[in-house]
PDB file of C-alpha atoms in Angstrom:
ATOM      1  CA  MET A   1     112.063  84.391  54.015  1.00  0.00           C
ATOM      2  CA  LYS A   2     110.326  87.325  52.409  1.00  0.00           C
ATOM      3  CA  VAL A   3     108.011  85.038  50.429  1.00  0.00           C
ATOM      4  CA  VAL A   4     106.798  83.316  53.586  1.00  0.00           C
ATOM      5  CA  GLU A   5     106.146  86.653  55.287  1.00  0.00           C
ATOM      6  CA  ARG A   6     104.103  87.892  52.314  1.00  0.00           C
ATOM      7  CA  TYR A   7     102.123  84.644  52.273  1.00  0.00           C
ATOM      8  CA  ILE A   8     101.315  84.899  55.975  1.00  0.00           C
ATOM      9  CA  MET A   9     100.324  88.558  55.668  1.00  0.00           C
ATOM     10  CA  ARG A  10      98.156  87.903  52.630  1.00  0.00           C
ATOM     11  CA  ARG A  11      96.469  84.952  54.346  1.00  0.00           C
ATOM     12  CA  ALA A  12      95.857  86.915  57.566  1.00  0.00           C
ATOM     13  CA  SER A  13      94.519  89.894  55.622  1.00  0.00           C
ATOM     14  CA  THR A  14      92.143  87.734  53.635  1.00  0.00           C
ATOM     15  CA  VAL A  15      90.802  86.002  56.726  1.00  0.00           C
ATOM     16  CA  PHE A  16      90.547  89.367  58.521  1.00  0.00           C
ATOM     17  CA  LEU A  17      88.474  90.903  55.741  1.00  0.00           C
ATOM     18  CA  ALA A  18      86.208  87.857  55.564  1.00  0.00           C
ATOM     19  CA  ALA A  19      85.710  87.814  59.335  1.00  0.00           C
ATOM     20  CA  LEU A  20      85.140  91.570  59.362  1.00  0.00           C
ATOM     21  CA  THR A  21      82.499  91.278  56.658  1.00  0.00           C
ATOM     22  CA  TRP A  22      80.586  88.490  58.382  1.00  0.00           C
ATOM     23  CA  THR A  23      80.726  89.936  61.880  1.00  0.00           C
ATOM     24  CA  LEU A  24      79.828  93.384  60.580  1.00  0.00           C
ATOM     25  CA  ALA A  25      76.858  91.922  58.698  1.00  0.00           C
ATOM     26  CA  ILE A  26      75.604  90.088  61.776  1.00  0.00           C
ATOM     27  CA  VAL A  27      75.954  93.024  64.156  1.00  0.00           C
ATOM     28  CA  TRP A  28      74.595  95.493  61.598  1.00  0.00           C
ATOM     29  CA  THR A  29      71.529  93.311  61.012  1.00  0.00           C
ATOM     30  CA  THR A  30      70.747  93.132  64.718  1.00  0.00           C
ATOM     31  CA  GLN A  31      71.156  96.892  65.087  1.00  0.00           C
ATOM     32  CA  VAL A  32      69.019  97.645  62.032  1.00  0.00           C
ATOM     33  CA  LEU A  33      66.247  95.335  63.188  1.00  0.00           C
ATOM     34  CA  ALA A  34      66.190  97.212  66.476  1.00  0.00           C
ATOM     35  CA  LYS A  35      65.708 100.501  64.599  1.00  0.00           C
ATOM     36  CA  ILE A  36      63.078  99.280  62.133  1.00  0.00           C
ATOM     37  CA  ASP A  37      60.260 100.331  64.471  1.00  0.00           C
ATOM     38  CA  LEU A  38      61.492 103.913  64.333  1.00  0.00           C
ATOM     39  CA  VAL A  39      61.025 104.031  60.566  1.00  0.00           C
ATOM     40  CA  THR A  40      57.825 101.983  60.260  1.00  0.00           C
ATOM     41  CA  ASP A  41      55.954 103.737  63.074  1.00  0.00           C
ATOM     42  CA  SER A  42      56.531 107.158  61.574  1.00  0.00           C
ATOM     43  CA  GLY A  43      55.509 106.028  58.058  1.00  0.00           C
ATOM     44  CA  GLN A  44      58.822 106.752  56.354  1.00  0.00           C
ATOM     45  CA  SER A  45      59.901 105.340  53.008  1.00  0.00           C
ATOM     46  CA  ALA A  46      62.334 102.502  52.362  1.00  0.00           C
ATOM     47  CA  LEU A  47      64.950 105.047  51.299  1.00  0.00           C
ATOM     48  CA  THR A  48      64.832 106.613  54.755  1.00  0.00           C
ATOM     49  CA  PHE A  49      65.227 103.180  56.316  1.00  0.00           C
ATOM     50  CA  PHE A  50      68.354 102.480  54.249  1.00  0.00           C
ATOM     51  CA  GLU A  51      69.782 105.902  55.109  1.00  0.00           C
ATOM     52  CA  VAL A  52      69.326 105.209  58.822  1.00  0.00           C
ATOM     53  CA  ALA A  53      70.807 101.736  58.334  1.00  0.00           C
ATOM     54  CA  ALA A  54      73.859 103.155  56.555  1.00  0.00           C
ATOM     55  CA  LEU A  55      74.455 105.662  59.350  1.00  0.00           C
ATOM     56  CA  ILE A  56      74.763 102.829  61.870  1.00  0.00           C
ATOM     57  CA  ILE A  57      77.802 101.255  60.164  1.00  0.00           C
ATOM     58  CA  PRO A  58      80.489 103.751  61.337  1.00  0.00           C
ATOM     59  CA  SER A  59      79.523 103.254  64.971  1.00  0.00           C
ATOM     60  CA  ILE A  60      79.719  99.458  64.666  1.00  0.00           C
ATOM     61  CA  ILE A  61      83.117  99.166  62.963  1.00  0.00           C
ATOM     62  CA  PRO A  62      85.262  99.968  66.058  1.00  0.00           C
ATOM     63  CA  ILE A  63      83.398  97.303  68.008  1.00  0.00           C
ATOM     64  CA  VAL A  64      83.732  94.598  65.345  1.00  0.00           C
ATOM     65  CA  VAL A  65      87.359  95.091  64.247  1.00  0.00           C
ATOM     66  CA  PRO A  66      88.982  93.515  67.351  1.00  0.00           C
ATOM     67  CA  PHE A  67      86.868  90.379  67.011  1.00  0.00           C
ATOM     68  CA  ALA A  68      87.725  90.037  63.336  1.00  0.00           C
ATOM     69  CA  LEU A  69      91.411  90.552  64.128  1.00  0.00           C
ATOM     70  CA  VAL A  70      91.366  87.814  66.766  1.00  0.00           C
ATOM     71  CA  VAL A  71      89.720  85.417  64.308  1.00  0.00           C
ATOM     72  CA  ALA A  72      92.294  86.252  61.616  1.00  0.00           C
ATOM     73  CA  VAL A  73      95.276  85.790  63.893  1.00  0.00           C
ATOM     74  CA  ALA A  74      93.896  82.562  65.359  1.00  0.00           C
ATOM     75  CA  GLN A  75      93.252  81.153  61.909  1.00  0.00           C
TER      76      GLN A  75
END
């Protein structure tokens, strides 16, 4: 029975990571596009834009994880 349990856990983990990646990418893109005016209006460089974009990720992860978990368990 241990082999079946490992298979199910590996399959659920793989689907969870894939769902987390896609949902995180979608939500992150929408959040970054909302903040692009902040960077372009003040005349900042692309590096500043990517720094602001990277700082958004930690605040999005707690929102996205439950959705990815539901998708993984349902799959």
